[in-house]
Tab-separated table of C-alpha atoms and ligand atoms in Angstrom:
chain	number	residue	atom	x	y	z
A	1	UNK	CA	7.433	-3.207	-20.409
A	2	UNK	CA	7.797	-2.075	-16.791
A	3	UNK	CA	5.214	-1.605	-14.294
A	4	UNK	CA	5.649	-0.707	-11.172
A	5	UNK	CA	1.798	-1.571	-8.996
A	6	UNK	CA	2.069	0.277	-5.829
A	7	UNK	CA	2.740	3.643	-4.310
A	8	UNK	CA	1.362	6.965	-2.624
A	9	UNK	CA	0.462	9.840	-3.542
A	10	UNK	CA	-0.348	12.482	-1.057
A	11	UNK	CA	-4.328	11.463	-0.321
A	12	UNK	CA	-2.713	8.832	1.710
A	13	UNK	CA	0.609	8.961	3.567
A	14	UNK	CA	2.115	9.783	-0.425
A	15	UNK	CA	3.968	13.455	-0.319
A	16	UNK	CA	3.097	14.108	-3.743
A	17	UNK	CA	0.419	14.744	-6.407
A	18	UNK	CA	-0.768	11.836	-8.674
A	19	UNK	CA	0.379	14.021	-11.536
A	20	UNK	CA	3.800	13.937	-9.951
A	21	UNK	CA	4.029	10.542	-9.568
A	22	UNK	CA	3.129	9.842	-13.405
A	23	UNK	CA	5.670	12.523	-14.497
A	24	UNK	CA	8.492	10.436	-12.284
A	25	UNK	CA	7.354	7.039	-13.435
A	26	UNK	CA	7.531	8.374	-17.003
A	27	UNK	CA	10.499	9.667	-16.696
A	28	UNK	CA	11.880	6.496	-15.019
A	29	UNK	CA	10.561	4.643	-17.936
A	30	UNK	CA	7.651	2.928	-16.184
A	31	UNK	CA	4.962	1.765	-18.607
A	32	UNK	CA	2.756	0.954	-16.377
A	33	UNK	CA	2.003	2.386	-13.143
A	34	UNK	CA	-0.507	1.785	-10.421
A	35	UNK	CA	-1.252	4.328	-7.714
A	36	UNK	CA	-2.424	2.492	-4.513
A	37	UNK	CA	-2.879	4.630	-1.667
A	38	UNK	CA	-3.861	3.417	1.600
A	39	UNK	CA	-7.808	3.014	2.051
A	40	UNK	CA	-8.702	5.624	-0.674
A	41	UNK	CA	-8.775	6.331	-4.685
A	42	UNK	CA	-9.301	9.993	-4.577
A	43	UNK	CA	-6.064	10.261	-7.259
A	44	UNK	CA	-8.257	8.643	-9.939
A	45	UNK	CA	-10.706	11.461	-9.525
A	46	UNK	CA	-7.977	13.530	-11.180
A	47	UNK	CA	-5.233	11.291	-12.939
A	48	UNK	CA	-5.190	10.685	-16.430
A	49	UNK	CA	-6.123	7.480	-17.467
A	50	UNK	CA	-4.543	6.277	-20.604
A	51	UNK	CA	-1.418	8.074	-22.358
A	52	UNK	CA	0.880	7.026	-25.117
A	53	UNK	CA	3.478	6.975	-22.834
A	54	UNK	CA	2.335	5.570	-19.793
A	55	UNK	CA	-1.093	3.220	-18.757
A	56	UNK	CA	-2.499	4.129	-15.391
A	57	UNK	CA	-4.022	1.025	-13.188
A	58	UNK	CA	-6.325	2.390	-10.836
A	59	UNK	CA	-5.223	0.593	-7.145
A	60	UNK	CA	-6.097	1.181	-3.866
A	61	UNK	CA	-3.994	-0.867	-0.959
A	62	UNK	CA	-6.442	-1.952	2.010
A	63	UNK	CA	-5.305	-1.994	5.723
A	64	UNK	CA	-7.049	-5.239	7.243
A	65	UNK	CA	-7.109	-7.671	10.359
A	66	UNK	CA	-5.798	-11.080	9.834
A	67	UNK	CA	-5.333	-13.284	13.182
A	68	UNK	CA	-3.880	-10.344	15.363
A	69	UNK	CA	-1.965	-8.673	12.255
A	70	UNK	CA	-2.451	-5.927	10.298
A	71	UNK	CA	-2.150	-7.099	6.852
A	72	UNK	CA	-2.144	-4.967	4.050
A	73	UNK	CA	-4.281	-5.762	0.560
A	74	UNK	CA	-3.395	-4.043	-2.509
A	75	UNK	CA	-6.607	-3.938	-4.885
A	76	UNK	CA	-5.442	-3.482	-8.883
A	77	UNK	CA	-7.529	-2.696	-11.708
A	78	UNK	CA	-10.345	-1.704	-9.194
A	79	UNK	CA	-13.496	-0.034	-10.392
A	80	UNK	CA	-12.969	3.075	-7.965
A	81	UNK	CA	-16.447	4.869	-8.326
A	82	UNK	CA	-18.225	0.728	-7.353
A	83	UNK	CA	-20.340	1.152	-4.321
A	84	UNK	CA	-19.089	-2.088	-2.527
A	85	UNK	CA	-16.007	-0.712	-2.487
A	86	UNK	CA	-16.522	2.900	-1.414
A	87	UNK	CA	-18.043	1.555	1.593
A	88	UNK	CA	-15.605	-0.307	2.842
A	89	UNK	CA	-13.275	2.518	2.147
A	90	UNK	CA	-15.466	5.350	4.039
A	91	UNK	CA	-15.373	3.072	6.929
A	92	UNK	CA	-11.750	2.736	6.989
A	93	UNK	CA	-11.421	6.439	6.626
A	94	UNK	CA	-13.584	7.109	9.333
A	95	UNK	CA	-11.641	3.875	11.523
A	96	UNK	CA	-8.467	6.111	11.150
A	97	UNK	CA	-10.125	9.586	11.287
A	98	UNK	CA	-11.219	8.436	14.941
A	99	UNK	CA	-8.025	6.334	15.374
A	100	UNK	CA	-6.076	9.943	15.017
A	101	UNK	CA	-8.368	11.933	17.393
A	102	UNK	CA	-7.723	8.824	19.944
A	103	UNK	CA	-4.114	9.781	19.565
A	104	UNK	CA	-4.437	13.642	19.538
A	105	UNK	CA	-5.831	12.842	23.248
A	106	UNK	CA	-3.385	11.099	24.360
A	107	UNK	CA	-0.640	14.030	22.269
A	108	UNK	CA	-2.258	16.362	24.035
A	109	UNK	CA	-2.134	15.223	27.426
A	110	UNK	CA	1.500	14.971	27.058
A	111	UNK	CA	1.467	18.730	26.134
A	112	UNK	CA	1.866	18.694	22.440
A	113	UNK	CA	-1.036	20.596	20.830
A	114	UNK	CA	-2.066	21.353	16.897
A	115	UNK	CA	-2.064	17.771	15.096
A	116	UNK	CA	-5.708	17.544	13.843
A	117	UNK	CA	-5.442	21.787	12.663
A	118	UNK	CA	-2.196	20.653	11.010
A	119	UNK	CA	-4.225	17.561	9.134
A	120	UNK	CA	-6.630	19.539	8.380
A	121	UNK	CA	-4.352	21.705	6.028
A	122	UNK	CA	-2.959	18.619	3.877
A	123	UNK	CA	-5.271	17.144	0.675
A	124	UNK	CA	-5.033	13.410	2.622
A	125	UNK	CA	-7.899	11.702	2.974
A	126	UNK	CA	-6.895	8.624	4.637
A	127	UNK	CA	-5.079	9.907	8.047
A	128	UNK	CA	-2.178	7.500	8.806
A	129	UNK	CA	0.552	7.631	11.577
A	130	UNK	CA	2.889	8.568	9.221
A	131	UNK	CA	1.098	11.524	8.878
A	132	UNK	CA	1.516	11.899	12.583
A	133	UNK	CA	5.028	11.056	12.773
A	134	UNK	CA	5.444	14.361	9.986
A	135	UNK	CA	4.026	16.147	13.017
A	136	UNK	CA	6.311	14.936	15.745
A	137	UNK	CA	8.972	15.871	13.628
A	138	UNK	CA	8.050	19.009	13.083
A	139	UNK	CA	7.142	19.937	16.386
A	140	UNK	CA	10.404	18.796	17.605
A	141	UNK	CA	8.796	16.211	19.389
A	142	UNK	CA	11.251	12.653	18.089
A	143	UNK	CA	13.695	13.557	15.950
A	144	UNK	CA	13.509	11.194	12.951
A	145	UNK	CA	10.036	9.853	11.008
A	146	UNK	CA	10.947	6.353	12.389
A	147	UNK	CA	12.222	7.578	15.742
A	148	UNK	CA	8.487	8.821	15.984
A	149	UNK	CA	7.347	5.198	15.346
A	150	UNK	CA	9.642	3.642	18.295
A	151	UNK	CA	9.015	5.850	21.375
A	152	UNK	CA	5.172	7.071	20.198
A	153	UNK	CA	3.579	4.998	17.151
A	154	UNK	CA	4.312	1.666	17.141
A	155	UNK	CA	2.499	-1.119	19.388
A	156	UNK	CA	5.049	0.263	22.639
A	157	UNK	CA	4.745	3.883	21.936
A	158	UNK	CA	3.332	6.380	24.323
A	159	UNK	CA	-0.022	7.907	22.006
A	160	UNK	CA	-0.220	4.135	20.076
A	161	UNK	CA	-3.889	3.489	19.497
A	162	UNK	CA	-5.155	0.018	18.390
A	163	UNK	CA	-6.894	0.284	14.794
A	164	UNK	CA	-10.210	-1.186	14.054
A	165	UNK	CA	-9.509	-2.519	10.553
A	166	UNK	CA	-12.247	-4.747	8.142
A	167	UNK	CA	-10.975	-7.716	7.877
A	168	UNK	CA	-9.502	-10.302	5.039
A	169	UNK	CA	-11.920	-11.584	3.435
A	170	UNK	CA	-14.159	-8.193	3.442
A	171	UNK	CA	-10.748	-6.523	1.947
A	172	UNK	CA	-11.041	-9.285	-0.450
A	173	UNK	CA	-14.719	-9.452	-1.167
A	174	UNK	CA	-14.499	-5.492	-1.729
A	175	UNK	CA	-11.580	-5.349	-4.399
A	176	UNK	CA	-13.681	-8.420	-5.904
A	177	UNK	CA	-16.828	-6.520	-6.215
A	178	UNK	CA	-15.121	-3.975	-7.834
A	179	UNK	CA	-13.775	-5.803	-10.515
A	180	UNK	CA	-9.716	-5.715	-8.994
A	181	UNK	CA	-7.372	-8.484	-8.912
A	182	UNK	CA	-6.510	-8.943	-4.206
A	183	UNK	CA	-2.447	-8.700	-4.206
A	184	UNK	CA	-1.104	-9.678	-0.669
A	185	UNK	CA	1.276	-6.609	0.141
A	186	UNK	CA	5.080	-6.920	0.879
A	187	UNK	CA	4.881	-10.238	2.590
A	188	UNK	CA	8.032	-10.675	3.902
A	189	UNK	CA	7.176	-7.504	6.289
A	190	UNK	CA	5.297	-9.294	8.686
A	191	UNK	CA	6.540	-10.717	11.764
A	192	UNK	CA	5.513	-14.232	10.043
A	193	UNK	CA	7.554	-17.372	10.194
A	194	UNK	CA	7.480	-19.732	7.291
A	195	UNK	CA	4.885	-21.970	7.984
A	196	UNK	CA	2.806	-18.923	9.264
A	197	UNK	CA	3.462	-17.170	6.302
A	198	UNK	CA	1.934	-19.984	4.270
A	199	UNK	CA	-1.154	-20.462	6.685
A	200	UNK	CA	-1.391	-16.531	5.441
A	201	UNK	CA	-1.068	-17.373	1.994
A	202	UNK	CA	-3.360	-19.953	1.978
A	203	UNK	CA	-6.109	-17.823	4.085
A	204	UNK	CA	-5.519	-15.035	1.130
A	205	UNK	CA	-6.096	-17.638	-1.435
A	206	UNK	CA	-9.154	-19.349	0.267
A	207	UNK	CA	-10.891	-15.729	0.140
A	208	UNK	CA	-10.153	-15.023	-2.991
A	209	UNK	CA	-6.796	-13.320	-3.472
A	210	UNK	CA	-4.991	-13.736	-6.869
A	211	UNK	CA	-1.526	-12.769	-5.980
A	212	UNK	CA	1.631	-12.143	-3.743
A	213	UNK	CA	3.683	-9.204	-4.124
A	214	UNK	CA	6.328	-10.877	-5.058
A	215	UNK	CA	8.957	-7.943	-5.314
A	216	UNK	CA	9.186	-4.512	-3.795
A	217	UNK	CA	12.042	-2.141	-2.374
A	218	UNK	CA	14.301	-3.624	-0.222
A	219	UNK	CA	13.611	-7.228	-0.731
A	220	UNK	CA	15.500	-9.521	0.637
A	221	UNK	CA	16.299	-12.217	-2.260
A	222	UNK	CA	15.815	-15.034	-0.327
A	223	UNK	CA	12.168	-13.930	-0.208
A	224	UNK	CA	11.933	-13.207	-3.540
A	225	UNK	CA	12.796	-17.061	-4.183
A	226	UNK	CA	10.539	-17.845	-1.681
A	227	UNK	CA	7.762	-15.759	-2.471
A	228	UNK	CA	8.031	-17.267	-6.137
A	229	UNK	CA	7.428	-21.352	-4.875
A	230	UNK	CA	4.476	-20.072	-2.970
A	231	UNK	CA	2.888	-18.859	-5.403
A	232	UNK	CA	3.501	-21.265	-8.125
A	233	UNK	CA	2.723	-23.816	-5.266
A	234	UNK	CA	-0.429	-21.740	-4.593
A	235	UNK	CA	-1.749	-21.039	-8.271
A	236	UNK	CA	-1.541	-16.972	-7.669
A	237	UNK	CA	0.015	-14.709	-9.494
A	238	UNK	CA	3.235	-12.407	-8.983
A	239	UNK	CA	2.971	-8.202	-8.323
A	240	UNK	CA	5.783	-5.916	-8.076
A	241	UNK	CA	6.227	-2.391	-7.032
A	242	UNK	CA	8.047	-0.043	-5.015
A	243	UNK	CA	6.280	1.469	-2.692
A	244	UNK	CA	6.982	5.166	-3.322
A	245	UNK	CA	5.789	7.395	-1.062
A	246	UNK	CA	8.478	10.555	-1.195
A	247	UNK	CA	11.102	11.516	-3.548
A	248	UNK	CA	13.174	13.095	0.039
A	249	UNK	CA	13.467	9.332	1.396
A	250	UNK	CA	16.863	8.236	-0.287
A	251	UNK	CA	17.361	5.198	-1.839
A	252	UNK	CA	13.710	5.044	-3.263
A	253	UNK	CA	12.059	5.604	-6.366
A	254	UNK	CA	9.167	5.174	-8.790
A	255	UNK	CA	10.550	1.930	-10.439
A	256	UNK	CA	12.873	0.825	-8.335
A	257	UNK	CA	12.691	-2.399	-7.014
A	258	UNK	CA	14.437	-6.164	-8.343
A	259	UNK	CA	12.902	-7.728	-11.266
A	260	UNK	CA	10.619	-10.750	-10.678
A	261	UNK	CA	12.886	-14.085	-11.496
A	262	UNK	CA	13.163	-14.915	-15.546
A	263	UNK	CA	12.018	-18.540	-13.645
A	264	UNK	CA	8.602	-16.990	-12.526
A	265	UNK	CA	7.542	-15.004	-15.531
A	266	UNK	CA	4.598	-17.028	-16.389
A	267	UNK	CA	3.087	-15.864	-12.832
A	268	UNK	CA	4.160	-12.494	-13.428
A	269	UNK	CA	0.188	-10.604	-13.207
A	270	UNK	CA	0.373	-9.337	-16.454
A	271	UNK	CA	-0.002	-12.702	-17.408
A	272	UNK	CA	-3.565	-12.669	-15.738
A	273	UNK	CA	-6.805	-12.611	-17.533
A	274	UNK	CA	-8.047	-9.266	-16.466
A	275	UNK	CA	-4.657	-7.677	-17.089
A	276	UNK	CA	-4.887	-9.088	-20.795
A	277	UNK	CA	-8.527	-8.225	-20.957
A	278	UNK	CA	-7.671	-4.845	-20.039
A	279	UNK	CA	-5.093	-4.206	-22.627
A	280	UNK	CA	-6.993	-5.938	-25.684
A	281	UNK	CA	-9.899	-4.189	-24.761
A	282	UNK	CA	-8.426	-0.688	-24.588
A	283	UNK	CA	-6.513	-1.119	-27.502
B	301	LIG	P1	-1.013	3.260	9.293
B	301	LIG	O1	-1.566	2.521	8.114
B	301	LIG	O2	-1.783	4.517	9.568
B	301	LIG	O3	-0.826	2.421	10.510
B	301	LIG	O4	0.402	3.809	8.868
B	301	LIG	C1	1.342	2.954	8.413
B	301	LIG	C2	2.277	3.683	7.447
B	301	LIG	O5	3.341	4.273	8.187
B	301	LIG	C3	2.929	2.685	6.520
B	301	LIG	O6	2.202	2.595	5.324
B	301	LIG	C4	4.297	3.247	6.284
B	301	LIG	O7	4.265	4.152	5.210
B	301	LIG	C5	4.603	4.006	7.552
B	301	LIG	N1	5.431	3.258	8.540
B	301	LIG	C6	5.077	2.140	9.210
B	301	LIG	N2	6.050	1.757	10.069
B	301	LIG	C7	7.050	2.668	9.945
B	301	LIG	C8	8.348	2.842	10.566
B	301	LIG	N3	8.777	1.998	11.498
B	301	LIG	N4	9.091	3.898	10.185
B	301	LIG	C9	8.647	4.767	9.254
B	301	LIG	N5	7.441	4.652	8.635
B	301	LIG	C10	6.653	3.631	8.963
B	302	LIG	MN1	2.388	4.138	3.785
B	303	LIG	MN1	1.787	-1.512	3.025
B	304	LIG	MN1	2.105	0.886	0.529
């Protein structure tokens, strides 16, 4: 078995099709692959569900407030079409619909016209800045996707707009309600220390997370080790995936990402009740 529990197809910041993404995890010899783009799960409107060569776990991954972080929830095994859910999701959408216009005001005061036409023309549903770095590019604007995020995206850049995410514990309370298991995502990305990194952890856990991603692309292996004691420490269980959002960007793939530790295994979510309930009962 190998699953790999979070990437992007191109309703979020993803530049490909779902069905693209389960031909390259196939291929890659991923049993098990979760799509989990970022505040929407329009892909399981048209991805197949169950194959004999590959089980698809519908996922959605959750931007939310934490402190003053944005902290990112991936939802697995989520009942897309539940209500609870949807909600929160439209909400987002519309946060970073208006979050977008905010910037194309500020774009176009600096003379740069055509991002919400050019938006328009793309199948995403959930407009993120990586969508607008595309269009920098493009235009000829910054030169490089994360040039784009230095001198205009990020918290310092000139069109940077503050987002107006749920937060935790709705993020939570929605994946819940929908029947999902709450993964923290990539934890070793924010600008956490240790002990505020378990203050995190223990937040998540208080609202009702089940696990920590405990591997992804680019890891560094001293988190993995880390990431393992906190959540045996913790009682959650351990996620892994890659991340994928474009076969262009070198160095990543469907499936590619270190192995959770042999030392770990029985944290490892497919050890966790809904996962087994899942498989028995589709069996
Ligand atoms: P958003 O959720 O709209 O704020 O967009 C964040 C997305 O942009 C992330 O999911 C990444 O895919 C991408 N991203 C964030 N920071 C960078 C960066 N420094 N360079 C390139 N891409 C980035
Ligand atoms: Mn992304
Ligand atoms: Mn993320
Ligand atoms: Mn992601």
């Amino acid at each position: 078995m190998k699953a790999d529990l979070h990437c992007h197809s191109y309703y979020s910041d993803g530049t490909q099709s779902p069905g693209f993404l389960v031909q390259r995890a196939i291929e890659n010899q991923v049993t098990h692959l979760a799509i989990t783009d970022h505040d929407c799960t329009a892909a399981f409107d048209e991805a197949p569900g169950e194959s004999t060569e590959i089980s698809i776990i519908s996922g959605v991954e959750i931007s939310c407030g934490w402190e003053s972080l944005e902290i990112h929830v991936v939802g697995l095994f989520v009942k897309h079409k539940n209500p609870e859910l949807q909600k929160l999701l439209t909400s987002q959408q519309l946060a970073r619909r208006q979050r977008v216009q905010a910037m194309n005001e500020k774009l176009e005061a600096l003379g740069t016209f055509g991002l919400l036409d050019s938006l328009e023309t793309m199948p995403c549903i959930a407009y993120t800045r990586s969508h607008v770095a595309h269009f920098l590019v493009s235009k000829g604007v910054c030169k490089t996707h994360p040039k784009a995020f230095k001198s205009h995206l990020g918290k310092r850049g000139k069109i940077y707009v503050a987002s107006d995410w749920c937060g935790l514990a709705e993020a939570i309370d929605a994946i819940r309600a929908a029947g999902g298991i709450a993964v923290l995502a990539h934890p070793g990305r924010y600008p956490l220390n240790k002990k505020e990194l378990e203050a995190l952890v223990l937040a998540f856990k208080a609202s009702g997370g089940g696990a920590l991603e405990g591997s992804y692309r680019n890891i560094d292996p001293k988190d993995t080790q880390h990431l393992g004691r906190l959540a045996v420490q913790h009682g959650l269980y351990l996620s892994a995936g890659s991340d994928f959002h474009d076969p262009a960007a070198r160095w990543t793939d469907i499936g590619r990402f270190p192995p959770l530790a042999q030392a770990v295994q029985e944290h490892a979510i497919w050890q966790h009740p809904i996962w087994r309930d899942h498989y028995c009962t589709s069996l």
